[in-house]
mmCIF file of C-alpha atoms in Angstrom:
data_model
loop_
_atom_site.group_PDB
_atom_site.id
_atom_site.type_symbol
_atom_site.label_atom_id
_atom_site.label_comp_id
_atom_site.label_asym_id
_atom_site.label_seq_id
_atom_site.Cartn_x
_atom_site.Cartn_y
_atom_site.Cartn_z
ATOM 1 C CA UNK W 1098 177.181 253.409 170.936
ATOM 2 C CA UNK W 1099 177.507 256.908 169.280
ATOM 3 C CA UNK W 1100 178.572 256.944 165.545
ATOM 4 C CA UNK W 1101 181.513 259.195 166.678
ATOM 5 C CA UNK W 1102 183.100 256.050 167.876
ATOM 6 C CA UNK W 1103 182.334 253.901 165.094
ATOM 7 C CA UNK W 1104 185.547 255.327 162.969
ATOM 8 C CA UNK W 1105 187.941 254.849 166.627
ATOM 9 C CA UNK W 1106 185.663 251.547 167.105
ATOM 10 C CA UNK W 1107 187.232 250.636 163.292
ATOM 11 C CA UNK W 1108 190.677 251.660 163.411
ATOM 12 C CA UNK W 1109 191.268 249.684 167.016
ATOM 13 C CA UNK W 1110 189.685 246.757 165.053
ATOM 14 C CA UNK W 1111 192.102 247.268 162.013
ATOM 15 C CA UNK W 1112 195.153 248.039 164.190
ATOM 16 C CA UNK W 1113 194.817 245.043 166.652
ATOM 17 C CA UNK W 1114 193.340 242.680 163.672
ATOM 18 C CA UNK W 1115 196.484 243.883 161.468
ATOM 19 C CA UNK W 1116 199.001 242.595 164.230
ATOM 20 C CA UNK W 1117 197.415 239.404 164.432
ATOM 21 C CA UNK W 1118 197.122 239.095 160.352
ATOM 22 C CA UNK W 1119 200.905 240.078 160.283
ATOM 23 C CA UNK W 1120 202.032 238.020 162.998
ATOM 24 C CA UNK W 1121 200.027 235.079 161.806
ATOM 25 C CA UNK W 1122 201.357 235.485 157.801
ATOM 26 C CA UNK W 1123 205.079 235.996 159.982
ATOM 27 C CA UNK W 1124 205.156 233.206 162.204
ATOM 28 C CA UNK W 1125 203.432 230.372 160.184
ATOM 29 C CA UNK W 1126 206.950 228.122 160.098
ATOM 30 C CA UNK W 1127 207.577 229.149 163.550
ATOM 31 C CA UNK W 1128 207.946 225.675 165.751
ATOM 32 C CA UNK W 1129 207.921 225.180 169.480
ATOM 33 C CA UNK W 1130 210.200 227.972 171.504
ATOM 34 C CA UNK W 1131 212.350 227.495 174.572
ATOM 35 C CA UNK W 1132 209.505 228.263 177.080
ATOM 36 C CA UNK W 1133 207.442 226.262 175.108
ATOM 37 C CA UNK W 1134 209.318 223.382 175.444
ATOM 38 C CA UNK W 1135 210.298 223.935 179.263
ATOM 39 C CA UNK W 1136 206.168 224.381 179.884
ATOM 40 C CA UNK W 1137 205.369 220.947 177.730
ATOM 41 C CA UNK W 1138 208.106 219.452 179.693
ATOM 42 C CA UNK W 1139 207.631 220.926 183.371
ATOM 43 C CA UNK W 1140 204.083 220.867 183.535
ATOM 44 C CA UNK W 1141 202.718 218.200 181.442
ATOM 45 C CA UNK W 1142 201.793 216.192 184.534
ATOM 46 C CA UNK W 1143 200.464 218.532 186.751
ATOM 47 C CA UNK W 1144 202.466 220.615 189.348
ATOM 48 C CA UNK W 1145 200.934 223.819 187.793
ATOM 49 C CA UNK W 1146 201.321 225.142 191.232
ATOM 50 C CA UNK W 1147 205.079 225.698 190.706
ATOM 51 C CA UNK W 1148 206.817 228.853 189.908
ATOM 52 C CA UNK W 1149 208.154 229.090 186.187
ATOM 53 C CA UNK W 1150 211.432 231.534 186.211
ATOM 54 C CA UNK W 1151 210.185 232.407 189.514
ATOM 55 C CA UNK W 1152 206.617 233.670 189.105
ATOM 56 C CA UNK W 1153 203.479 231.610 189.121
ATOM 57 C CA UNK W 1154 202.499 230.572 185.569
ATOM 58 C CA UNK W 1155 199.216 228.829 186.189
ATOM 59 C CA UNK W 1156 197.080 230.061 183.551
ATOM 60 C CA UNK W 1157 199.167 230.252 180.747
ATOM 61 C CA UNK W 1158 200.733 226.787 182.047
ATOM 62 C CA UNK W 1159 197.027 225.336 182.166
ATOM 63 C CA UNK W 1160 196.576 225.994 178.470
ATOM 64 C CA UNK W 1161 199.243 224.667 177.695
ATOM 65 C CA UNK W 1162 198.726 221.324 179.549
ATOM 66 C CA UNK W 1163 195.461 221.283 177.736
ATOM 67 C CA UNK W 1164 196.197 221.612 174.421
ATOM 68 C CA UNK W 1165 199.158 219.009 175.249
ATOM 69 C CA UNK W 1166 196.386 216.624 175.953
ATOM 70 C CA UNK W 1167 193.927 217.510 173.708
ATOM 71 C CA UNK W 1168 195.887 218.183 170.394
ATOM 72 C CA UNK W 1169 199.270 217.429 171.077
ATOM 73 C CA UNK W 1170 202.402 218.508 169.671
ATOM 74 C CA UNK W 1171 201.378 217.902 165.681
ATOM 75 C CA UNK W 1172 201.248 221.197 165.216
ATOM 76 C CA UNK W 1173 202.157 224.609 166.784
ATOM 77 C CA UNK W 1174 198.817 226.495 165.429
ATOM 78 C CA UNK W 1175 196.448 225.616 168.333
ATOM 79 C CA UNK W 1176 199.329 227.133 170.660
ATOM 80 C CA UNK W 1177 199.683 230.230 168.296
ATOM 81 C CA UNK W 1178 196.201 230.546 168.686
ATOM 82 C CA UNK W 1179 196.313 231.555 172.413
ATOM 83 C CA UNK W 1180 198.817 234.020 171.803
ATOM 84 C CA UNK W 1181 196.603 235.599 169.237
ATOM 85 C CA UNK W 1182 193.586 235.130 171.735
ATOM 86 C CA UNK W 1183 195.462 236.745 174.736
ATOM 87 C CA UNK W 1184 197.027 239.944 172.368
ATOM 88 C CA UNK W 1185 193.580 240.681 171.077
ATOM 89 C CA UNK W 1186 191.730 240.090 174.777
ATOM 90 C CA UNK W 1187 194.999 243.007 175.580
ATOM 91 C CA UNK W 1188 193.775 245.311 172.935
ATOM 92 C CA UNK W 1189 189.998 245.208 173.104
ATOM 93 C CA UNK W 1190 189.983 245.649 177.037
ATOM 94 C CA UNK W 1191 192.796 248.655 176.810
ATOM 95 C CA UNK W 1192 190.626 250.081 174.260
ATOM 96 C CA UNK W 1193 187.075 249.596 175.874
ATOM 97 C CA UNK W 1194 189.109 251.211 179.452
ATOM 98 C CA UNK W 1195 190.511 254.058 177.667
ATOM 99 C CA UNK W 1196 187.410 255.027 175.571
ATOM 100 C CA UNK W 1197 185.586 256.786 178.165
ATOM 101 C CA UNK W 1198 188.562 258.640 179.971
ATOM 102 C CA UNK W 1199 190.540 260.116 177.301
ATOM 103 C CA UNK W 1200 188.378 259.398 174.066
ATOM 104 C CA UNK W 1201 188.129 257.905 171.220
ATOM 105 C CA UNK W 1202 191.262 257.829 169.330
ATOM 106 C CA UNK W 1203 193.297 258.542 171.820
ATOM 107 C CA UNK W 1204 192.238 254.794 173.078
ATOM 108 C CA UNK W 1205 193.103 253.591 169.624
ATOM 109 C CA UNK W 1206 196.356 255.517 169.955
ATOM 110 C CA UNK W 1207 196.606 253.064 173.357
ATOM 111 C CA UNK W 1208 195.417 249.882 172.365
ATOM 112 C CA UNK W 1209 197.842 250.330 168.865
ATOM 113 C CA UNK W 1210 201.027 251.080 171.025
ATOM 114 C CA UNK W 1211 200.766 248.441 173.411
ATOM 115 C CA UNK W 1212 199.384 245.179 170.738
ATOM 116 C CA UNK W 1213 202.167 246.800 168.141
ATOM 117 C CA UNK W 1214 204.663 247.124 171.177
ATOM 118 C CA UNK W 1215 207.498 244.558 171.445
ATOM 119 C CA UNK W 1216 205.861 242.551 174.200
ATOM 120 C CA UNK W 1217 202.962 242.705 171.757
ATOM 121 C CA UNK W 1218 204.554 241.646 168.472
ATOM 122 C CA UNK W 1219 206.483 238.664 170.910
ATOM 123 C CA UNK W 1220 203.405 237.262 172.266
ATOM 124 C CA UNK W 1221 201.538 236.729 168.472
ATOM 125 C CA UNK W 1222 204.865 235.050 167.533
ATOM 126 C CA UNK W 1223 206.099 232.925 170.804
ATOM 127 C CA UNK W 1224 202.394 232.375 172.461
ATOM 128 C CA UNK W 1225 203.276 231.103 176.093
ATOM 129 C CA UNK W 1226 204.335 235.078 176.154
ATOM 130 C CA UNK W 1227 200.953 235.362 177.166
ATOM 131 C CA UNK W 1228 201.775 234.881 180.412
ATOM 132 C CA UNK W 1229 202.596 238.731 179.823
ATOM 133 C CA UNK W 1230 199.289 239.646 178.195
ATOM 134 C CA UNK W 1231 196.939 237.788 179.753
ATOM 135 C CA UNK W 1232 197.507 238.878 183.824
ATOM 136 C CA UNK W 1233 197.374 242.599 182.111
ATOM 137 C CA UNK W 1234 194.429 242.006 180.182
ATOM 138 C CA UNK W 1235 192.391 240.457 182.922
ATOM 139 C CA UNK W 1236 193.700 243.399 184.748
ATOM 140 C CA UNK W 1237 192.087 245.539 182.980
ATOM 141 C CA UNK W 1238 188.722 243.453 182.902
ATOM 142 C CA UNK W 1239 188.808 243.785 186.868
ATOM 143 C CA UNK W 1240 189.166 247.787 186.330
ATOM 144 C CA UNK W 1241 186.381 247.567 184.129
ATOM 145 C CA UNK W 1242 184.308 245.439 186.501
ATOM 146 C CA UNK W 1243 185.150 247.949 189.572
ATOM 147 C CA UNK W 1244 183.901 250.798 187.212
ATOM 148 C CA UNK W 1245 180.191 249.292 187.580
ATOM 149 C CA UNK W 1246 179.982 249.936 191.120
ATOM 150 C CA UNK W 1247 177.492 246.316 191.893
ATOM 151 C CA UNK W 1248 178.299 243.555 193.944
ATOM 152 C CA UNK W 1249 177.809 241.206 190.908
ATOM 153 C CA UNK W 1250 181.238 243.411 189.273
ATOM 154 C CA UNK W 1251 182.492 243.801 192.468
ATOM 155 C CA UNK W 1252 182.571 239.865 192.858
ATOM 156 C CA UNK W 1253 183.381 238.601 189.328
ATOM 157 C CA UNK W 1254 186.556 241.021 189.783
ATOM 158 C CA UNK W 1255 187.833 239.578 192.930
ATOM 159 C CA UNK W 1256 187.468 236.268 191.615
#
């Protein structure tokens, strides 16, 4: 990586790391949200098929239905934690895309305005939001993949 980058490479880490520091130091007496408690109650069985306000929800819904069976409802940081995972997956990815096509800090100027965003700050604090982040991060993963021009990227993106 060239050292011009390392300063961009820094301030992307700072700026995505400082929502999730923030949000985490906000949020630490949040409890269980409305969609939270609609997934945990919808899906805890199965049926991860079905639409949730009328889009498919099956990743974020099969999270959830793990960490429902695997560390329960005790506590709301595990759940937190894949809304932190999912916002910071958003930012790297945006930033890695943008790097080579408009440089390096306007790329930190990208990945900073959508993790700092509303949708951004939302997810950190309410983490089945990452039904938002998640489908756009992985979106961007698949752009990245397409970028490689093999059959290995071109398969790992259509799956």
């Amino acid at each position: 990586m060239p050292a011009r980058h390392r300063a961009a490479d820094v301030a992307a880490s700072v700026s995505v790391g400082g929502l999730l520091a923030v949000a985490a130091v906000a949020g630490r007496h949040l409890w269980f949200f409305s969609d939270d408690w609609n997934i945990l109650a919808r899906y805890h069985d199965g049926h991860l098929l079905e639409p949730f306000n009328g889009h498919l929800s099956l990743v974020p819904a099969g999270i959830y239905d793990v960490l429902f069976h695997t560390v329960g409802l005790g506590s709301y940081w595990p759940y937190r934690v894949v809304g932190f995972v999912g916002i910071a997956l958003l930012g790297a990815l945006t930033y890695r895309y943008a790097l080579p096509r408009v440089g390096p800090w306007p790329a930190v100027a990208a990945a900073t305005a959508i993790v700092w965003g509303s949708g951004g700050v939302t997810n950190v604090m309410f983490p089945f939001l990452v039904n938002f982040s998640l489908p756009i991060a992985l979106l961007v993963a698949i752009w990245l993949l397409f970028d490689r021009e093999s059959v290995r990227c071109d398969v790992g993106a259509s799956l």
